[in-house]
Structures are given as structure tokens and as C-alpha cells.
PDB file of C-alpha atoms in Angstrom:
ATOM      1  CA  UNK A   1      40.166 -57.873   3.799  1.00 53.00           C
ATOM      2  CA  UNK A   2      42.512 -58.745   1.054  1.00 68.00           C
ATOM      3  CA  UNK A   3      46.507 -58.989   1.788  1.00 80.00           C
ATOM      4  CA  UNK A   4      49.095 -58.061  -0.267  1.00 80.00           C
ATOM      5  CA  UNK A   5      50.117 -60.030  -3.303  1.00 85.00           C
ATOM      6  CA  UNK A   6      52.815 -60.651  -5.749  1.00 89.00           C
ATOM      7  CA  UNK A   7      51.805 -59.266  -9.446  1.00 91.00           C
ATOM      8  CA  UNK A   8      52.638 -62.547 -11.408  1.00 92.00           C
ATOM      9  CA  UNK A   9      50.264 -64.595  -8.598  1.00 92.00           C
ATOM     10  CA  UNK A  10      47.624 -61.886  -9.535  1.00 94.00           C
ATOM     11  CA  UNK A  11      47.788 -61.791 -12.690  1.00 95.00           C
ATOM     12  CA  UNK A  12      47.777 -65.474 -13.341  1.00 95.00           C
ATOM     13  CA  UNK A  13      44.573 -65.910 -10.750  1.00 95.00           C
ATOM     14  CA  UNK A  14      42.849 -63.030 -12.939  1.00 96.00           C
ATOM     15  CA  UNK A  15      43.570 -64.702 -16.095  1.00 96.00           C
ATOM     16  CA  UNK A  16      42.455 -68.063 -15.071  1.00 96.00           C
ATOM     17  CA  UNK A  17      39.150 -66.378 -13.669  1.00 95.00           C
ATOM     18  CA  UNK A  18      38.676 -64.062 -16.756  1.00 96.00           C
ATOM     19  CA  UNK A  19      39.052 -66.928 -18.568  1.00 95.00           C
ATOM     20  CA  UNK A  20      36.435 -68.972 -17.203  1.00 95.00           C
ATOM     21  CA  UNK A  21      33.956 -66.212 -17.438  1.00 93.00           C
ATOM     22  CA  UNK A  22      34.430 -66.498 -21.366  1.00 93.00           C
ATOM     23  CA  UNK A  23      36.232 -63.172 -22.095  1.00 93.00           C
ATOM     24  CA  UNK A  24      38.057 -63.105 -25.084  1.00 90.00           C
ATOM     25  CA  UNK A  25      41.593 -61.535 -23.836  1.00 93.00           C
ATOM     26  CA  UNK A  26      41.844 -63.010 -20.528  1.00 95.00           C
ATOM     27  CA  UNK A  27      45.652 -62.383 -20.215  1.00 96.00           C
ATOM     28  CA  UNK A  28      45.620 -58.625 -21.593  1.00 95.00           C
ATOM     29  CA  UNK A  29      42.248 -57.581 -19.439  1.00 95.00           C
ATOM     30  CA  UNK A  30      43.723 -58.782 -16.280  1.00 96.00           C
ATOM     31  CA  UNK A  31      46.896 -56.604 -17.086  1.00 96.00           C
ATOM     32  CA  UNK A  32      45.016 -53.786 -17.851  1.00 95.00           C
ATOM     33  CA  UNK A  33      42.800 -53.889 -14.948  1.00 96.00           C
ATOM     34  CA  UNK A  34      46.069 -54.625 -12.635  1.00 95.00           C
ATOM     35  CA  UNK A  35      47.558 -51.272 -14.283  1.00 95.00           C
ATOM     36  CA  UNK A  36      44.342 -49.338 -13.883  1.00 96.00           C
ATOM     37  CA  UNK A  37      44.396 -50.253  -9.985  1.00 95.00           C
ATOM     38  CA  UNK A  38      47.771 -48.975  -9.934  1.00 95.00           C
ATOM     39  CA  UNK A  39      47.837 -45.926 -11.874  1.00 92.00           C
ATOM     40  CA  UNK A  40      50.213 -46.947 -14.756  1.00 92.00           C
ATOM     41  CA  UNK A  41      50.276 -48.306 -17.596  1.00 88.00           C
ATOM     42  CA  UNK A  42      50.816 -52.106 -19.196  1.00 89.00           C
ATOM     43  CA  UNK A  43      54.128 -52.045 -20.339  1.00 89.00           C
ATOM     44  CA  UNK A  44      55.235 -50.775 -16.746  1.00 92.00           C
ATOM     45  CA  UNK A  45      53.864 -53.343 -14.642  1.00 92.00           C
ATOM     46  CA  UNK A  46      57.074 -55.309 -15.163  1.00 88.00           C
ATOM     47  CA  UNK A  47      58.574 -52.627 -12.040  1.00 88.00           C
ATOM     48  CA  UNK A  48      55.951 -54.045  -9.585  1.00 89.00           C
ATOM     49  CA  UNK A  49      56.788 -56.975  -7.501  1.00 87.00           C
ATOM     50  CA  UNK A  50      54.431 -56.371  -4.695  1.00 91.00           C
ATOM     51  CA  UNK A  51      50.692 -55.019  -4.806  1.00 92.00           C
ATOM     52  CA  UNK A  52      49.505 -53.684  -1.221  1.00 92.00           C
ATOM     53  CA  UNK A  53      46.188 -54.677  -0.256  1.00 91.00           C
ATOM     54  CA  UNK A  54      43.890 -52.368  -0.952  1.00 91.00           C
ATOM     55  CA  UNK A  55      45.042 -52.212  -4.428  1.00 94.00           C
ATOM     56  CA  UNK A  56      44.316 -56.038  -4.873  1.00 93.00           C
ATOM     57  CA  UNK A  57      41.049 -55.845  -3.336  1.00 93.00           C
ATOM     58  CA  UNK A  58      40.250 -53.171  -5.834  1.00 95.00           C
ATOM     59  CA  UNK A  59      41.830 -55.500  -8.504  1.00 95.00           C
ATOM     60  CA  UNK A  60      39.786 -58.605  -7.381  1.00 94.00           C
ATOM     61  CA  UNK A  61      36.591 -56.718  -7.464  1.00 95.00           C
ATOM     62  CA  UNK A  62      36.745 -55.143 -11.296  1.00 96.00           C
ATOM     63  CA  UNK A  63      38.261 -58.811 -12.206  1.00 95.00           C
ATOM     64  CA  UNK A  64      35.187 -60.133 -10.761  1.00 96.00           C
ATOM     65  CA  UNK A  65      32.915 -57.522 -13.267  1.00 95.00           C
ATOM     66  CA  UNK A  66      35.165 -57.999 -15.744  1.00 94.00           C
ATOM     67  CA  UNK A  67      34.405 -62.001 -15.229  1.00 95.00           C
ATOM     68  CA  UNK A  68      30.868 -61.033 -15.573  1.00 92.00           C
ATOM     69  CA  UNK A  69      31.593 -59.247 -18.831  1.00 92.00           C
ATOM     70  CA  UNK A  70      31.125 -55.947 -18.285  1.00 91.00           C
ATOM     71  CA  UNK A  71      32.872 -54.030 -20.834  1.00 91.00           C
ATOM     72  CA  UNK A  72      36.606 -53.460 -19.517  1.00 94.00           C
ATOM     73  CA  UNK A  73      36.257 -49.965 -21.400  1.00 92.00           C
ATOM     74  CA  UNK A  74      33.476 -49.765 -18.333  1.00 92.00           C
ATOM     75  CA  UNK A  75      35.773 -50.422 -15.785  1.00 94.00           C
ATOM     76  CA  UNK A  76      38.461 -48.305 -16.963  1.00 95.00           C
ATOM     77  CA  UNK A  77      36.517 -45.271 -17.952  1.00 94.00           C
ATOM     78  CA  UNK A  78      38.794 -45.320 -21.052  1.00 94.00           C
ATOM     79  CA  UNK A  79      38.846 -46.478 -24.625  1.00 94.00           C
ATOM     80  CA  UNK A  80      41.408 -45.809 -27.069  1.00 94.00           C
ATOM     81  CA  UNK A  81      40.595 -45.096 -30.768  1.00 96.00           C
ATOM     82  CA  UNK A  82      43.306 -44.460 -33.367  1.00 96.00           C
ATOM     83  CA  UNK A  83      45.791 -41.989 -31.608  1.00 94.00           C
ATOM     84  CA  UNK A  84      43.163 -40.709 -29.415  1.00 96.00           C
ATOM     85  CA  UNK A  85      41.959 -41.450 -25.768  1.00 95.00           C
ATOM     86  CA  UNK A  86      38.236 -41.343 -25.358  1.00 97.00           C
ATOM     87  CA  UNK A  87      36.082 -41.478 -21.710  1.00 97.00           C
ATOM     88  CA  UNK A  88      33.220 -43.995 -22.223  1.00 95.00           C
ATOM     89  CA  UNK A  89      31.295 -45.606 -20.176  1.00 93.00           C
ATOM     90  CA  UNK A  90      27.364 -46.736 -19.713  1.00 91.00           C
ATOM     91  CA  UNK A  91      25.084 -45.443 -22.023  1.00 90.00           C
ATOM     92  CA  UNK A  92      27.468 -45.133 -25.266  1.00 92.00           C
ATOM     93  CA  UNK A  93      28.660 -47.562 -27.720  1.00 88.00           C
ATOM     94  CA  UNK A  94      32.155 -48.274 -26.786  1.00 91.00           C
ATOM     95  CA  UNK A  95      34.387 -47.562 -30.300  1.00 94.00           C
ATOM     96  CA  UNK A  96      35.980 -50.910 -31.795  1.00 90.00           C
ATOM     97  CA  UNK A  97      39.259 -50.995 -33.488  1.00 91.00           C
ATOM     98  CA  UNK A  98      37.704 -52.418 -36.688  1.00 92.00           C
ATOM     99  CA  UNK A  99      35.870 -49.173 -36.997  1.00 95.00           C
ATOM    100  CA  UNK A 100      39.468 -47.936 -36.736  1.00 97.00           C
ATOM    101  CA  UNK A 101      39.303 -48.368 -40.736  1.00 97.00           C
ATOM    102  CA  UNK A 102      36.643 -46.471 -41.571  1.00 97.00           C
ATOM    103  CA  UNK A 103      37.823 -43.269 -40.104  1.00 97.00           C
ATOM    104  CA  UNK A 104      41.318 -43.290 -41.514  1.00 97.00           C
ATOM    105  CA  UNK A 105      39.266 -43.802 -44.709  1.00 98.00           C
ATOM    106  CA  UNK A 106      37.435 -40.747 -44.167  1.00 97.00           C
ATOM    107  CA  UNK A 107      40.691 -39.070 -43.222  1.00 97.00           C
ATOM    108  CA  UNK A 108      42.086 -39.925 -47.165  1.00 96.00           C
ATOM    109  CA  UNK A 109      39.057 -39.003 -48.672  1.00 96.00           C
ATOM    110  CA  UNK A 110      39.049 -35.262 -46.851  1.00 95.00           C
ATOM    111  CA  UNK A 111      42.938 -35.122 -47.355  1.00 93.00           C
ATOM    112  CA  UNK A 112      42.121 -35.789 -50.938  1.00 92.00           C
ATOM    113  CA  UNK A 113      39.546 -33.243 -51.298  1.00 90.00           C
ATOM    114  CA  UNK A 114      41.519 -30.713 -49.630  1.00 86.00           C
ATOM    115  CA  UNK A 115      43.993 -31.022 -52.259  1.00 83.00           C
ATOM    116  CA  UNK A 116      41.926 -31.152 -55.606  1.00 79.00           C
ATOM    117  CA  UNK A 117      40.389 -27.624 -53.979  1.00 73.00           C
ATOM    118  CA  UNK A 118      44.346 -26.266 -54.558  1.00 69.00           C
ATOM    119  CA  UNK A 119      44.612 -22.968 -53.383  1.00 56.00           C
ATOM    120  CA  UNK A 120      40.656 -21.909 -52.475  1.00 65.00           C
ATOM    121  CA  UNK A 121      41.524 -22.494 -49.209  1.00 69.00           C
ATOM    122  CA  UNK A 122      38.136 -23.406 -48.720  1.00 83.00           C
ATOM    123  CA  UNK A 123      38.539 -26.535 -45.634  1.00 92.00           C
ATOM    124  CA  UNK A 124      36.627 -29.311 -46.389  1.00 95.00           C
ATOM    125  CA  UNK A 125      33.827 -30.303 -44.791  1.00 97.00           C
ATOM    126  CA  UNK A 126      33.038 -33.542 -43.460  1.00 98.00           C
ATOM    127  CA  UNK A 127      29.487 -35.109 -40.946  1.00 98.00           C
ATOM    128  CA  UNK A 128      29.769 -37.963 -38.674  1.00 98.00           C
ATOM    129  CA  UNK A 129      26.054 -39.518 -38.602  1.00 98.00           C
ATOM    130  CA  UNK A 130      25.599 -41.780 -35.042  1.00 96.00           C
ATOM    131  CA  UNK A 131      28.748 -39.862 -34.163  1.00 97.00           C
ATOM    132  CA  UNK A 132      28.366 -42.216 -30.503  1.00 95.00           C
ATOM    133  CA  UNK A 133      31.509 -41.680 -28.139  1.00 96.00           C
ATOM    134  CA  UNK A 134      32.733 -38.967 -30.895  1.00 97.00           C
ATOM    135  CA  UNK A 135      35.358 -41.408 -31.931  1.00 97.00           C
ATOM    136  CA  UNK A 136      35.294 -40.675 -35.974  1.00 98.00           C
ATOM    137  CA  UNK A 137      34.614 -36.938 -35.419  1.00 98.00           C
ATOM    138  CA  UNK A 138      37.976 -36.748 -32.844  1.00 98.00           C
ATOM    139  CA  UNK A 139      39.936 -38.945 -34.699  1.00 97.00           C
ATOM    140  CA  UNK A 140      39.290 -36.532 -37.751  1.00 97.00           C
ATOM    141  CA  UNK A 141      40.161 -33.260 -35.853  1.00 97.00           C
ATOM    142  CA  UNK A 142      43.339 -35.036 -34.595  1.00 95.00           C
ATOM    143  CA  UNK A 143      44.528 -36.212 -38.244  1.00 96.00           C
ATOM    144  CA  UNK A 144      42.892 -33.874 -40.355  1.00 92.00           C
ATOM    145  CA  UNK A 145      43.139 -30.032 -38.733  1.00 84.00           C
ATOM    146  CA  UNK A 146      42.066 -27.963 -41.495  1.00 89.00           C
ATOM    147  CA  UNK A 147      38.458 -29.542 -42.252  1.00 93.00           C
ATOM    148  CA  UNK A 148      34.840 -28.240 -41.057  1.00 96.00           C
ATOM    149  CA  UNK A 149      33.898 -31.431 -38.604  1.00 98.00           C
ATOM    150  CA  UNK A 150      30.410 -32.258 -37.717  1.00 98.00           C
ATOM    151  CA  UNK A 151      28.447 -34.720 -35.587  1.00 98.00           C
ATOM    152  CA  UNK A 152      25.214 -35.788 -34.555  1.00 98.00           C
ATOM    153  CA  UNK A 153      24.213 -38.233 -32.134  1.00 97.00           C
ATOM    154  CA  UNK A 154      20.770 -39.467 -31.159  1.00 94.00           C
ATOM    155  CA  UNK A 155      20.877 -40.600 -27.755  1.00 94.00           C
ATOM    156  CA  UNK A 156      20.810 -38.203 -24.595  1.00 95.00           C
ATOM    157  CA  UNK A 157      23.622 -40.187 -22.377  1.00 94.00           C
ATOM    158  CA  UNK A 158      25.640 -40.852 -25.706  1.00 95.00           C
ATOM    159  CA  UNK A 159      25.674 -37.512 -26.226  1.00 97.00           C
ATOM    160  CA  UNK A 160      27.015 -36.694 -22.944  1.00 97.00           C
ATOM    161  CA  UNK A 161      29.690 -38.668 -23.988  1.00 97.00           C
ATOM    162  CA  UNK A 162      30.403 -37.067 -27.081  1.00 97.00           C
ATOM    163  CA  UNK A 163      30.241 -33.421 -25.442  1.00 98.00           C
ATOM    164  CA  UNK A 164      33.301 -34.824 -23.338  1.00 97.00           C
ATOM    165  CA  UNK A 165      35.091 -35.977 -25.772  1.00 98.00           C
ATOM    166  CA  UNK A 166      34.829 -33.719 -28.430  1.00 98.00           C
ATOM    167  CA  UNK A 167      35.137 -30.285 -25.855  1.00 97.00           C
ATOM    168  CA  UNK A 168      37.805 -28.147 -27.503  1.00 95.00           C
ATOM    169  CA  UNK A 169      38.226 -29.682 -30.806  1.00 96.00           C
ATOM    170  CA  UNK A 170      35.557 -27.316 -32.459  1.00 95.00           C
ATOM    171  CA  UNK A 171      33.658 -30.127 -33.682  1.00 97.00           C
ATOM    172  CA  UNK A 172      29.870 -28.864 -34.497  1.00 98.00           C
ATOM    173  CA  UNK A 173      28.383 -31.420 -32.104  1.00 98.00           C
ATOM    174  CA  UNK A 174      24.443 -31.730 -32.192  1.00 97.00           C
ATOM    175  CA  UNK A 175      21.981 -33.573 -30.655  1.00 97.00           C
ATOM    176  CA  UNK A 176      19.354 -35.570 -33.483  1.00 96.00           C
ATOM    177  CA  UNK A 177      18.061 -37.704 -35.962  1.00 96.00           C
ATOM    178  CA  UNK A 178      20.405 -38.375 -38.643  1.00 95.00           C
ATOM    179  CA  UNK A 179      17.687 -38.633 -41.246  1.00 96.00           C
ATOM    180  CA  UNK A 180      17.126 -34.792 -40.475  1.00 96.00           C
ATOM    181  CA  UNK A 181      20.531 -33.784 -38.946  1.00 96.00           C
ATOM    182  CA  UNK A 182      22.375 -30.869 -40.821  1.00 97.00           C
ATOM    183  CA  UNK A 183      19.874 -29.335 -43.180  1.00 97.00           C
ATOM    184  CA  UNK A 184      21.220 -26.208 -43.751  1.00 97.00           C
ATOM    185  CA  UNK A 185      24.538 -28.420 -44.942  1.00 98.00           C
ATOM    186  CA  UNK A 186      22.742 -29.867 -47.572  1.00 98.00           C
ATOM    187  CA  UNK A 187      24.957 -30.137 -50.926  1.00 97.00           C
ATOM    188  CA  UNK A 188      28.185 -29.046 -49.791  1.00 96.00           C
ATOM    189  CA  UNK A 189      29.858 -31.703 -47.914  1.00 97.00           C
ATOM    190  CA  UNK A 190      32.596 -33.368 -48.824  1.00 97.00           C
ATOM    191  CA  UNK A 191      32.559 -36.650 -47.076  1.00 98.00           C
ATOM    192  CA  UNK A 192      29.914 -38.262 -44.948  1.00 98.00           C
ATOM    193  CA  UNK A 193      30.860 -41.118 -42.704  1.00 98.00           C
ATOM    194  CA  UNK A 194      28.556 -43.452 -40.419  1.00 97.00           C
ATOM    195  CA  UNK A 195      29.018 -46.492 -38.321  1.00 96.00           C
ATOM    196  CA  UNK A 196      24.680 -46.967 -37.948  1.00 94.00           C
ATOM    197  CA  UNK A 197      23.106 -49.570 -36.162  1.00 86.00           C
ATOM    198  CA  UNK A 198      23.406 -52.329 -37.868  1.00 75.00           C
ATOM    199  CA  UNK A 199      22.899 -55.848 -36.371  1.00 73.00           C
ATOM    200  CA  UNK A 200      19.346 -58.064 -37.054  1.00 75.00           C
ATOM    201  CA  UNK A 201      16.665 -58.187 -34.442  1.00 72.00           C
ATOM    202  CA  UNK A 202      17.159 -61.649 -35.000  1.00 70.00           C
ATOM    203  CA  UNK A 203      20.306 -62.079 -34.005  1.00 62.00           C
ATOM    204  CA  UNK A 204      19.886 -61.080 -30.230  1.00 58.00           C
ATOM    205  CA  UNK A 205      21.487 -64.877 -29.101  1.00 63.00           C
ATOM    206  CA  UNK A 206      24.173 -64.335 -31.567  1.00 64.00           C
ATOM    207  CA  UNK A 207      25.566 -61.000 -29.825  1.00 58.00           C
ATOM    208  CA  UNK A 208      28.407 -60.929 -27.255  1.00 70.00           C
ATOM    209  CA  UNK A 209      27.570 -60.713 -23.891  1.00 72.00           C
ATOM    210  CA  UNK A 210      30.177 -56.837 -23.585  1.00 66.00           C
ATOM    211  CA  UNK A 211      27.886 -55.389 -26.315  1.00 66.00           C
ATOM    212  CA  UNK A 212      24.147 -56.768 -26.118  1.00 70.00           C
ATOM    213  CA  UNK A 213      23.645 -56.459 -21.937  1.00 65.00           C
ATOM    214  CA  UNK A 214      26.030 -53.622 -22.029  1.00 69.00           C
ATOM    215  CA  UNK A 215      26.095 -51.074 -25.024  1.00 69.00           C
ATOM    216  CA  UNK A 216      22.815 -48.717 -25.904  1.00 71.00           C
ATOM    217  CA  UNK A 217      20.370 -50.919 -27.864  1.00 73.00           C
ATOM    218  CA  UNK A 218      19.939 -48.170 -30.309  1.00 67.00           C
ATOM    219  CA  UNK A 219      23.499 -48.374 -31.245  1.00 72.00           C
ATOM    220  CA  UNK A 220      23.429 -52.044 -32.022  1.00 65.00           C
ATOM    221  CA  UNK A 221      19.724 -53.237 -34.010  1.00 64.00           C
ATOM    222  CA  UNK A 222      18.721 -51.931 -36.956  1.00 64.00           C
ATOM    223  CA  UNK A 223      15.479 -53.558 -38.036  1.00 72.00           C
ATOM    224  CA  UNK A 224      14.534 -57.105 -38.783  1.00 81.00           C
ATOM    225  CA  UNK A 225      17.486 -57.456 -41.257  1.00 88.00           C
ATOM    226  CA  UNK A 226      19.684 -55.129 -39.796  1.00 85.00           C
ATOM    227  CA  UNK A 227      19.524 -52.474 -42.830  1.00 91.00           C
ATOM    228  CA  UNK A 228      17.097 -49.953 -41.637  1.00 91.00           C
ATOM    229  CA  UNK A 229      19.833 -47.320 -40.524  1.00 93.00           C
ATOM    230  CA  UNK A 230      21.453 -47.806 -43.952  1.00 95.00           C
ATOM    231  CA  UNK A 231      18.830 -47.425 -45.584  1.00 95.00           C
ATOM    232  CA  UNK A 232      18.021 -43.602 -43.989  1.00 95.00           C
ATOM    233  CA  UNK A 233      22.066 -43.361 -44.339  1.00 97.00           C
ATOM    234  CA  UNK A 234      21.627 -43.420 -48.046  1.00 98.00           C
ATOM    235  CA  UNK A 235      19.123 -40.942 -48.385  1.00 97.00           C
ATOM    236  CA  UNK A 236      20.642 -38.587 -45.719  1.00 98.00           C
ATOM    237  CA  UNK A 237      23.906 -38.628 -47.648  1.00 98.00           C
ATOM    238  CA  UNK A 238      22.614 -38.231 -51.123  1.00 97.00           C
ATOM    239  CA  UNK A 239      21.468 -34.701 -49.851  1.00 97.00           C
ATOM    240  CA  UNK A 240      24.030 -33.445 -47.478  1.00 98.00           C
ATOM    241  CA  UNK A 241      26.854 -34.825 -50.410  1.00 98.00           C
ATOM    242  CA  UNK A 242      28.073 -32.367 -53.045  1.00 96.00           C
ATOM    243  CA  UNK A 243      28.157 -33.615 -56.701  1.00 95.00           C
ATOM    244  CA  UNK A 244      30.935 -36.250 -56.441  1.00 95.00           C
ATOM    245  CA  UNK A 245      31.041 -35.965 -52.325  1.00 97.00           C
ATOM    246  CA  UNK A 246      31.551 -39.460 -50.958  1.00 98.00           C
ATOM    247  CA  UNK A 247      30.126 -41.412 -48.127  1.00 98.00           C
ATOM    248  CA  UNK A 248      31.325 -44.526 -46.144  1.00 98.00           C
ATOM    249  CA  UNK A 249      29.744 -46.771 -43.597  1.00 97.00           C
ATOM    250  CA  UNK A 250      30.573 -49.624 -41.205  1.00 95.00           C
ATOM    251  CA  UNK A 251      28.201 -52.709 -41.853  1.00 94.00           C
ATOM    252  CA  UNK A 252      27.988 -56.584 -40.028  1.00 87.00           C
ATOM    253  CA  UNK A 253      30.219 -59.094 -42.003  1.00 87.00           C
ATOM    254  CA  UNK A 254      27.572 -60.895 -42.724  1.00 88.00           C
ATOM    255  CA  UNK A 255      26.108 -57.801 -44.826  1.00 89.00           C
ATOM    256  CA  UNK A 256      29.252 -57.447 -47.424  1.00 88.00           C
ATOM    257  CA  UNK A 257      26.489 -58.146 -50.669  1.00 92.00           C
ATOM    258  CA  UNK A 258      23.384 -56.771 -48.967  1.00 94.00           C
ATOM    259  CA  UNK A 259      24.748 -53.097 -47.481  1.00 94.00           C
ATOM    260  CA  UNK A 260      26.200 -52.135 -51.161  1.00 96.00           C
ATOM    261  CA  UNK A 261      23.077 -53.081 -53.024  1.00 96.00           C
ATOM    262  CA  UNK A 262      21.091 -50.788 -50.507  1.00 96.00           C
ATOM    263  CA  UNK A 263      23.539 -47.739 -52.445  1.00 97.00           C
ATOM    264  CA  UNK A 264      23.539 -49.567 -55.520  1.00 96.00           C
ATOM    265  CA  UNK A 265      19.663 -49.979 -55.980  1.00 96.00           C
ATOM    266  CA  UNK A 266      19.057 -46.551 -55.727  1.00 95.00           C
ATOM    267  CA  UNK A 267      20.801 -45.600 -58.709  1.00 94.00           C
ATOM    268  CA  UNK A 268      22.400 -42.305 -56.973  1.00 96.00           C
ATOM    269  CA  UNK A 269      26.023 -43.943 -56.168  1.00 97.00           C
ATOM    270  CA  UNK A 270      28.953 -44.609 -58.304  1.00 96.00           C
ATOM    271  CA  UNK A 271      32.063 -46.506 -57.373  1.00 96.00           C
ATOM    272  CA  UNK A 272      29.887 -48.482 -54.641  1.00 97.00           C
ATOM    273  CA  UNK A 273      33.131 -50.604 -53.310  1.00 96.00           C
ATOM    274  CA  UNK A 274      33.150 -53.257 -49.971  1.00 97.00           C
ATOM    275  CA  UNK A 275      36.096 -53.199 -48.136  1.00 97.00           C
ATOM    276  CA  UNK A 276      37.703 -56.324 -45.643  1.00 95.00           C
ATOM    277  CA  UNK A 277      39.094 -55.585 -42.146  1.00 91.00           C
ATOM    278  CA  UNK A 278      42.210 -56.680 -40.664  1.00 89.00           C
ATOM    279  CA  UNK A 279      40.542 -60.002 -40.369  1.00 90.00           C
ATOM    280  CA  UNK A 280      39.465 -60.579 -44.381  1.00 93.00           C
ATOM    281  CA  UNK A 281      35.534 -59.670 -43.282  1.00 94.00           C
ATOM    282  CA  UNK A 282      33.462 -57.539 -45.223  1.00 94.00           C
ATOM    283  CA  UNK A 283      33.520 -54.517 -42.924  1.00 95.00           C
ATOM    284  CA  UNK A 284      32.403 -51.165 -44.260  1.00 96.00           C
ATOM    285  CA  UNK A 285      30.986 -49.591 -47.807  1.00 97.00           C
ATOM    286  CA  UNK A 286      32.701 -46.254 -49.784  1.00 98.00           C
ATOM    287  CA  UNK A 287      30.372 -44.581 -52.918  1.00 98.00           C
ATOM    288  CA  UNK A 288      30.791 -41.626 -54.510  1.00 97.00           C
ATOM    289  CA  UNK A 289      27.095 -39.198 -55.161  1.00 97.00           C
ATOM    290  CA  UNK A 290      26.853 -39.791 -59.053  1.00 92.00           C
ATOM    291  CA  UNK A 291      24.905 -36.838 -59.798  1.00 66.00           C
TER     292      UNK A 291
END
């Protein structure tokens, strides 16, 4: 049985040991665990000298997983997205904050379209292909009330995880392919957005330990060069997309030449435009339907 413990002495023992175990944000995991344990938040552990013993053995066992690098979004049930809190957990893709990007660029582009409509009132409407945790599709209904949302997600557990997220936003959440989701949308959306599958068979060795033993394979590889999803993506868009509707996926850094041609090559796109991260990588592709 564990005894009680000062914070710092747990905290610096958790950061040595989350260390070790390779994870990239030893210090900030082992305060977010310590908080989770405790019920508060990060910026409040400062008011905690003392942490009674159950609450460190707790502590010392999701260190431990954490060590072992399971996903701390596992641990803690929670991810956060943008200004929204989503529950994740196994069997979805948990949301990263470079995708972050992508959905406040959907967010312009169906603020944009909502004003060159004027005074139709007509909302516009927007699909979330691989929709995953729901993380575009909420992040939408939280930033962008007025427009028609709509998702689609493959998996059965992702799904689950979607339904939870998404309950009470009036999302049209459904359960499918995304190369025959939303049929009966065909030519009138506004603004399709995707973050596919998108890493190489090949690069199994290459992927971190969180996402390839931990996320749903069907989230992560796309084919032997990683492009298979986009390619469906492009097709699937082409026909949901009004006449000058727009489209924008998340790609692999590696991919900033090869995910564009995919829209360029098919001669449908215009304005086919990469765009960097945070970080100055080649993170996700905007076109607008030519025709």
C-alpha cells in the first residue's frame, strides 16, 4: 500500500519515470495525470501540498501506463479539441491539435459562404468524412451555429464515440463508407472537410508507440503510399460539392507535393493550395470544385 506523498516529490518521480519510458511531455503528463487523480485541474495543483494515499497509488499506477505509452487521452477519458472537451478512449483516433487547423479552416470557409448567400437565409451546409471522435463536426457546431453539420464515420466503436460526443449538437451523425456516405447531399454542400487515413503501410516502424499499438488501424494506413483515402476523398467531394464548394484535408508531412497532385491530376479542382502547421510542415490541402 502506497503512503502519502508530497506533490513536488510526485511529480518529479513521475517525470523522471515518464521520461524514461520515452514520452514526449514527461513534465506536463505527470501533471495532468496528478490532477486527474485529484479531481482538478493543472493550473490548481499549486494548492496541494499533500496527496493521501490512495490517491498516489492511483497516480503511480496510470504513471506506470502512461510509462508504457498508452495514450494519456486513454487514461483521462478526455481530449480537448479547439474550445471543446471530447470523451475518447480505445477504439477511436484520439484528435491532435495540428488537426486543430483544419477545422478552423473549415469554420472560415462556411462563415464565408454564409455571407456571400446575404439574406437567403439558406445555412450552409458542411460533411465531415472519417468524422472519428466527432472533433471537426463539434468544433463546427460550437463556432459556426447556423450551418447544416454532417458526419460519417466508418468504424463501429469510433462511432460510439462520436454518438457521445456529438449528442445534442444536431449534427447528422451516420454510420459508413465515405466513398458512399451522403448521397442524397450530392451537389449542394458547401464545404467538405476530412482528416482520412493517411500514413504508408510502410511506415509501421516509423509510427509512435501512443498511435500505432493504440489508435484504430483504420484511422492511421492508407495503402502502400498512404494516398488511398485521398484518393476516394477526391471523388467523394467532387460530387457532394456544389459548383465552387470547397474541400480540405489533413495529409502526413511527408505528402505536401504528393496529396495536392492527387486533386490536381484530376483536373476537377481549382485553387489546389498546401498549407504548413504551427511547426512549418506541410499539413493539410484546400481546393475549390472547378466546375
Amino acid at each position: 500500500m502506497s503512503e502519502s506523498a508530497s506533490r513536488r516529490a510526485l511529480l518529479a518521480a513521475a517525470t523522471r519515470s515518464l521520461q524514461e519510458g520515452g514520452v514526449a511531455s514527461p513534465a506536463y503528463d505527470a501533471a495532468e495525470l496528478l490532477a486527474h487523480v485529484l479531481g482538478t485541474d493543472r493550473a490548481r495543483l499549486v494548492l496541494v501540498d499533500q496527496v493521501a494515499a490512495d490517491r498516489v497509488e492511483a497516480f503511480e499506477q496510470l504513471v506506470a501506463r502512461r510509462a508504457a505509452r498508452e495514450p494519456l487521452q486513454h487514461l483521462t477519458g478526455v481530449a480537448y479539441f479547439r474550445h471543446v472537451e471530447l470523451a475518447v478512449g480505445p477504439g477511436v483516433f484520439v484528435p491532435r491539435p495540428e488537426t486543430e487547423l483544419l477545422a478552423g479552416w473549415a469554420i472560415d470557409a462556411l462563415r464565408q459562404a454564409q455571407q456571400a448567400a446575404g439574406g437567403s437565409g439558406a445555412p450552409p451546409i458542411v460533411v465531415d468524412l472519417c468524422t472519428g471522435s466527432g472533433a471537426i463536426a463539434r468544433s463546427i457546431t460550437d463556432e459556426c451555429a447556423p450551418a447544416r453539420v454532417h458526419a460519417v464515420e466508418l468504424s463501429e466503436d469510433a462511432y460510439a464515440w462520436a454518438q457521445r460526443n456529438l449528442a445534442g449538437t444536431g449534427v447528422d451523425l451516420r454510420q459508413g463508407d465515405m466513398a458512399t456516405a451522403f448521397a442524397d447531399l450530392d451537389g449542394t454542400v458547401d464545404v467538405v472537410v476530412c482528416n482520412p487515413p493517411y500514413i504508408p503501410l510502410e511506415a509501421w516502424e516509423s509510427v509512435a508507440a501512443e498511435a500505432r499499438d493504440h489508435d484504430p488501424h483504420l484511422a492511421l494506413f492508407s495503402g502502400d503510399d498512404g494516398l488511398d483515402a485521398i484518393r476516394v476523398l477526391e471523388r467523394r467531394a467532387a460530387a457532394l460539392l456544389r459548383p465552387g464548394g470547397v474541400v480540405g484535408f489533413e495529409h502526413a508531412d511527408e505528402q505536401g507535393e504528393l496529396a495536392p497532385a492527387v486533386f490536381s491530376a484530376s483536373g476537377r479542382w481549382a485553387d489546389v493550395r498546401d498549407h504548413r502547421d504551427l511547426a512549418g510542415r506541410p499539413r493539410f490541402v484546400t481546393a475549390r470544385l472547378a466546375r
